[in-house]
Structures are given as structure tokens and as C-alpha cells.
mmCIF file of C-alpha atoms in Angstrom:
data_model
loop_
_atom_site.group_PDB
_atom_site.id
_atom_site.type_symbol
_atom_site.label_atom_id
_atom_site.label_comp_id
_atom_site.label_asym_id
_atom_site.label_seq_id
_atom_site.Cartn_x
_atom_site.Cartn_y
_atom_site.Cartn_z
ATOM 1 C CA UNK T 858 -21.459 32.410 29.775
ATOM 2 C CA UNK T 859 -17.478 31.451 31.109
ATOM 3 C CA UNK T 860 -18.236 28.022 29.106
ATOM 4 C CA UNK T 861 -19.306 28.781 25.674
ATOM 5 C CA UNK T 862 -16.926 26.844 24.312
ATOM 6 C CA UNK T 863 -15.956 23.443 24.750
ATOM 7 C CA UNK T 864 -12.082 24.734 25.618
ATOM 8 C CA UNK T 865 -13.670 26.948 28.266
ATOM 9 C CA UNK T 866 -15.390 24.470 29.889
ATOM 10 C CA UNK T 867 -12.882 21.765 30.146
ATOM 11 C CA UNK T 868 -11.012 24.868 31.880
ATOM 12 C CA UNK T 869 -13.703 25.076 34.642
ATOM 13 C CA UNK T 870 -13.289 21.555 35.160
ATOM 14 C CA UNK T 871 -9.672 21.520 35.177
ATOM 15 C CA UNK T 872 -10.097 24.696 38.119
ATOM 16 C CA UNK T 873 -12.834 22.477 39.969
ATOM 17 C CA UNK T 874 -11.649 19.138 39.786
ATOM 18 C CA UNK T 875 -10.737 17.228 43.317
ATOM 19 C CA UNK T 876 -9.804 13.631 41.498
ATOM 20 C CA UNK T 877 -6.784 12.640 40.577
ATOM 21 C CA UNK T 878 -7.891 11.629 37.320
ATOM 22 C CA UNK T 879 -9.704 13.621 34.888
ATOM 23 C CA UNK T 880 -11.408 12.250 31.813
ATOM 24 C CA UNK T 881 -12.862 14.484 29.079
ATOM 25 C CA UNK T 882 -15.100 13.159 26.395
ATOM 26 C CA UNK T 883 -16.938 15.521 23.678
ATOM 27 C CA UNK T 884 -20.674 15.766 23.956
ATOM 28 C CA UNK T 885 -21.278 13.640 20.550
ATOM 29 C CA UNK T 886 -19.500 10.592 21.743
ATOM 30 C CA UNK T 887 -20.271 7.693 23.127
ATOM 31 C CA UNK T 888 -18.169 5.672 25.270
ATOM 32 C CA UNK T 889 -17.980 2.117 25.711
ATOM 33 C CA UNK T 890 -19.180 0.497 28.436
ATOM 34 C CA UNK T 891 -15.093 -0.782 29.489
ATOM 35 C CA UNK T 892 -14.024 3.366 28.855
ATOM 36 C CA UNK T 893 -13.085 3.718 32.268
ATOM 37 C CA UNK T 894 -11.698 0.781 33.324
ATOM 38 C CA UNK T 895 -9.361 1.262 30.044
ATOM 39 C CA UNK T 896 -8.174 4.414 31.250
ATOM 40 C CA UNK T 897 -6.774 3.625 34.350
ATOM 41 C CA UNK T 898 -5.277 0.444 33.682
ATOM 42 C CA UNK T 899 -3.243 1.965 31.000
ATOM 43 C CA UNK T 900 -2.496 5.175 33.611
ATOM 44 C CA UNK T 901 -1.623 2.204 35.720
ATOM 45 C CA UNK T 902 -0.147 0.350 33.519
ATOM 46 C CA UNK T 903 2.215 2.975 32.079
ATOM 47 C CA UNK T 904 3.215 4.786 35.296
ATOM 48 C CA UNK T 905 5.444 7.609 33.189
ATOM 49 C CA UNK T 906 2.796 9.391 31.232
ATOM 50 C CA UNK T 907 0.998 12.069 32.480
ATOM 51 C CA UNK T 908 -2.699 11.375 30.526
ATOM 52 C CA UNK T 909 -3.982 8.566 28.126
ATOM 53 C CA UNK T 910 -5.689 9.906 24.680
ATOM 54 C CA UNK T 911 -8.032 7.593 23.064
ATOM 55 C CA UNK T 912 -9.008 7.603 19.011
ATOM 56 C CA UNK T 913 -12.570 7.530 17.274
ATOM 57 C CA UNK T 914 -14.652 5.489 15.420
ATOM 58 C CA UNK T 915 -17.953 5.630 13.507
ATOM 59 C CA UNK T 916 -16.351 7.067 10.325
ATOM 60 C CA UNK T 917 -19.222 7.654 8.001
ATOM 61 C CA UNK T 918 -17.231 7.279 5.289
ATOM 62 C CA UNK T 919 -13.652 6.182 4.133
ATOM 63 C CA UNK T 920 -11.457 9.457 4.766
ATOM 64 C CA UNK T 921 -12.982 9.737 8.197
ATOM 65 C CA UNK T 922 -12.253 6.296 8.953
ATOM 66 C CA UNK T 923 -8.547 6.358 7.832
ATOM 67 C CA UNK T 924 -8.263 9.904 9.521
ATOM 68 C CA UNK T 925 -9.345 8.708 12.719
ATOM 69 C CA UNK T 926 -6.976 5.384 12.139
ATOM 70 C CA UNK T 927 -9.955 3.327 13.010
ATOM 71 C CA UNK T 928 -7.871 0.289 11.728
ATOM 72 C CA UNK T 929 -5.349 0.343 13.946
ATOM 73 C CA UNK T 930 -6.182 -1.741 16.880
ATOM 74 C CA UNK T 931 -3.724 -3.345 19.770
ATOM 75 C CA UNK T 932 -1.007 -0.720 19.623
ATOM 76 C CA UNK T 933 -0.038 1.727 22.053
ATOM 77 C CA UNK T 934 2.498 4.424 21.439
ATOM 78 C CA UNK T 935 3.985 6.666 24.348
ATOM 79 C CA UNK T 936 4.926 9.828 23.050
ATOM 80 C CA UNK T 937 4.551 13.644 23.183
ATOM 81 C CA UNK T 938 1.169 14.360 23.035
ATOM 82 C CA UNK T 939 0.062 16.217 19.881
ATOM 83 C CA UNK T 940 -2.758 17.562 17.800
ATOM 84 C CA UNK T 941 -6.404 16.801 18.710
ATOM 85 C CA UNK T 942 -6.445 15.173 21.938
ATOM 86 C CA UNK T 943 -9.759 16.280 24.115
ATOM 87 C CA UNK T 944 -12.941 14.316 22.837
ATOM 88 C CA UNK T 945 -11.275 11.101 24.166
ATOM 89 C CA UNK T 946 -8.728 11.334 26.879
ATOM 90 C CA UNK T 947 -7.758 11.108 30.689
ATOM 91 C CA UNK T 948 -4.907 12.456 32.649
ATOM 92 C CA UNK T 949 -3.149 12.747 36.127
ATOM 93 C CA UNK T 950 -4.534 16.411 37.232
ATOM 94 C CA UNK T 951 -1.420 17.162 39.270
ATOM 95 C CA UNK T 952 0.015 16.718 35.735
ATOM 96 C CA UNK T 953 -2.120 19.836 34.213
ATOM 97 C CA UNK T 954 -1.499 22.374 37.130
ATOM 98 C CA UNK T 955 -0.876 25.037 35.628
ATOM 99 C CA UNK T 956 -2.017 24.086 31.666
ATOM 100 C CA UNK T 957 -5.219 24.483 29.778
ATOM 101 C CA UNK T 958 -6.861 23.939 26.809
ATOM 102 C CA UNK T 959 -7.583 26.641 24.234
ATOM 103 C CA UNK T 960 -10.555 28.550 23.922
ATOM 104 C CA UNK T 961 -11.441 28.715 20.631
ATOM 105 C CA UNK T 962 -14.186 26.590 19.520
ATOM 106 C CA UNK T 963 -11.736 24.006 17.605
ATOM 107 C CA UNK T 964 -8.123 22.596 18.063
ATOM 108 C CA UNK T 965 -8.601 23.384 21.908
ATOM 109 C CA UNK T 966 -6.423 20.063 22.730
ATOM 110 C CA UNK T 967 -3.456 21.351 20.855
ATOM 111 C CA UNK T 968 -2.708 24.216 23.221
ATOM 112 C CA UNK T 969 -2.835 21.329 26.015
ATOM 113 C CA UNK T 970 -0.638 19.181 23.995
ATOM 114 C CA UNK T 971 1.772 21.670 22.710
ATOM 115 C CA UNK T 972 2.017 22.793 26.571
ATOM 116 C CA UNK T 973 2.629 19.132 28.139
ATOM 117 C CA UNK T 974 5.245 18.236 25.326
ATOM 118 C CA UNK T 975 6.721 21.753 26.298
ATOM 119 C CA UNK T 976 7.475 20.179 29.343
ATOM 120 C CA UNK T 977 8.982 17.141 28.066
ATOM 121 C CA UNK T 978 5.842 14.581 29.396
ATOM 122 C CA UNK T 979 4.720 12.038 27.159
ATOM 123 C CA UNK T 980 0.970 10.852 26.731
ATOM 124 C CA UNK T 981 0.166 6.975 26.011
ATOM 125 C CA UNK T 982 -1.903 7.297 22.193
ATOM 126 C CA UNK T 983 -4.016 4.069 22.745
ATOM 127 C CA UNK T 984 -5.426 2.552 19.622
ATOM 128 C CA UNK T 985 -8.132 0.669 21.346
ATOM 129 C CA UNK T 986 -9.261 3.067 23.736
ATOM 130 C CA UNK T 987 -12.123 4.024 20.842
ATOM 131 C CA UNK T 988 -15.194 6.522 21.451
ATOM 132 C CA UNK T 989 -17.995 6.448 18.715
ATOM 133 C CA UNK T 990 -17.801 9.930 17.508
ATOM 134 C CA UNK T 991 -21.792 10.798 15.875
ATOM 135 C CA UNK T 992 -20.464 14.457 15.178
ATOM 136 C CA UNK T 993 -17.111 13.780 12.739
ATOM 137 C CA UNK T 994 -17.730 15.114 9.832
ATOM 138 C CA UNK T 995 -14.778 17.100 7.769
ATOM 139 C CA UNK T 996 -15.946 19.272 5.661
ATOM 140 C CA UNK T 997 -13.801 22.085 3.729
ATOM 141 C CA UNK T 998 -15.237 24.802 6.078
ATOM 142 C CA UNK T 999 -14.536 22.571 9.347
ATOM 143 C CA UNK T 1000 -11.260 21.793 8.154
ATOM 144 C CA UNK T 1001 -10.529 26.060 7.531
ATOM 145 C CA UNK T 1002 -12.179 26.649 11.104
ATOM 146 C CA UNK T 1003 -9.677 24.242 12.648
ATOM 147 C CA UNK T 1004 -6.735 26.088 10.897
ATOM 148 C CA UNK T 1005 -8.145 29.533 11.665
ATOM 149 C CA UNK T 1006 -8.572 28.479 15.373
ATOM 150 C CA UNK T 1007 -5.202 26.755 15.342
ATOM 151 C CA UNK T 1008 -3.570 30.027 14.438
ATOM 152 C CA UNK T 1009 -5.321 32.108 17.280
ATOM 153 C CA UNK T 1010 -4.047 29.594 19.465
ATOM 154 C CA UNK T 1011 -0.254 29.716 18.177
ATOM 155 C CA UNK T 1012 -0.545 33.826 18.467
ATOM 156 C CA UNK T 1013 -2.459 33.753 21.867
ATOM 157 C CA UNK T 1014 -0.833 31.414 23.549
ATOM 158 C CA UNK T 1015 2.531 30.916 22.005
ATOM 159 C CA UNK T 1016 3.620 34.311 20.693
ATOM 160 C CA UNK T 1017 2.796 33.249 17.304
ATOM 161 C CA UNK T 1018 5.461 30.459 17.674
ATOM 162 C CA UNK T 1019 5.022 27.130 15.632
ATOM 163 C CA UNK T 1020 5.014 24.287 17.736
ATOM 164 C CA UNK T 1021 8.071 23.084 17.111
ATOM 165 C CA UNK T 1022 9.640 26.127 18.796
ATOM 166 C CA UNK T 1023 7.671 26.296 21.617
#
């Protein structure tokens, strides 16, 4: 009952974890077979970020596809984390003491995100770190349930505060 949303269980794991990596991957994605490996050579590769966030692929049609930038390949950007970051990612867990994701049932990664560029820690975005996602679809609806759950997350967990001034 604790995990009835994706957010909420990512939380449990983040409580119960005893790596020093954790990887989170949504339940209608599939990984290739190098996923791992990828993730820690760029978290050893790139020794100042605190996680690695990966991008989809499987677009079903040409908006998804340029949405999930599924032409961008060999290109790797270190910067503040942001937006939707937790169907494909990895980070250091002594970097999320203290941090979770949201519990709504969308846009749980941006309360993560918005908290880890609160703290001035970059993320490495890497282009070729790619996760067939089965479920992507955007459809008006999704796209007003993202919004609606992105504003309970900016009033719950920010005060209501944009990003920007958090």
C-alpha cells in the first residue's frame, strides 16, 4: 500500500538501499544488455556528478521520437539535472541522503532533480545510455496529468515555488 506509486516506491528503495549505486528503470522499459556497464563507466568516468540519466527510444511515432531526442547519439552533457529523470537513471546514494522523488503518479523525477540542482550537483544527461520505452505515449490527457502532478509537487514540496526559485 506505501508503494502505489512509482515515486513511492523508488522512495522505499532509496530508504533500503545498501549499494553505492542505485539504478532506477520504469517497469515498461527495457534495457540493453551493456545498461549497466554504461552506467558506471560514465559514474566513473565523470567523477563530479552525483547520478547519470539516460534517454528513450522506441518512439512510435515522430513527436515521440524528437521528444525523447532519439537522434542524438555520442553526446554527453553535465549539467543540473532537470525534468523527467527516473525511468532511466543511476546515481551515487550518498548523493540522495536526504532527497526523494515525488509521489504523485507523474513528474516524480522533477522533485529529485529540482532538489539535487538545489544543491548545486550536476547529473551527466547521456545520449546513448537509451532504454526502449513500450509505454510512451503523449496524449493530451497524459500531457495535463503531468502538469497537474507537476503543480502538486511545486506546492508540496517547494512552497508553491517555481523551480527557478527554489
Amino acid at each position: 500500500p506505501e508503494t502505489d506509486t512509482p515515486g513511492k516506491a523508488r522512495n522505499v528503495a532509496l530508504r533500503l538501499v545498501k549499494t553505492d549505486v542505485i539504478a532506477f528503470l520504469d517497469t515498461d522499459c527495457v534495457a540493453p544488455e551493456d545498461w549497466v556497464n554504461t552506467i558506471v563507466s560514465d559514474l566513473r568516468e565523470y567523477e563530479e556528478v552525483v547520478g547519470v540519466v539516460g534517454c528513450y527510444t522506441g518512439g512510435r511515432n515522430w513527436i515521440q521520437r524528437v521528444f525523447n531526442q532519439e537522434s542524438v547519439t555520442k553526446t554527453k552533457e553535465v549539467k543540473a539535472p532537470v525534468g523527467i529523470l527516473e525511468g532511466n537513471c543511476a546515481f551515487w546514494v550518498k548523493a540522495l541522503e536526504g532527497k526523494s522523488f515525488g509521489v504523485y503518479k507523474y513528474s516524480e523525477g522533477n522533485v529529485l532533480s529540482t532538489q539535487i540542482a538545489a544543491d548545486g550537483k550536476t547529473s551527466l544527461l547521456d545520449y546513448d545510455l537509451k532504454v526502449i520505452h513500450n509505454g510512451f505515449t503523449y496524449t493530451p490527457r497524459k500531457l495535463f496529468r503531468m502538469g497537474r502532478a507537476q503543480m502538486h509537487n511545486n506546492r508540496d514540496y517547494f512552497g508553491g515555488s517555481l523551480r527557478a526559485e527554489v
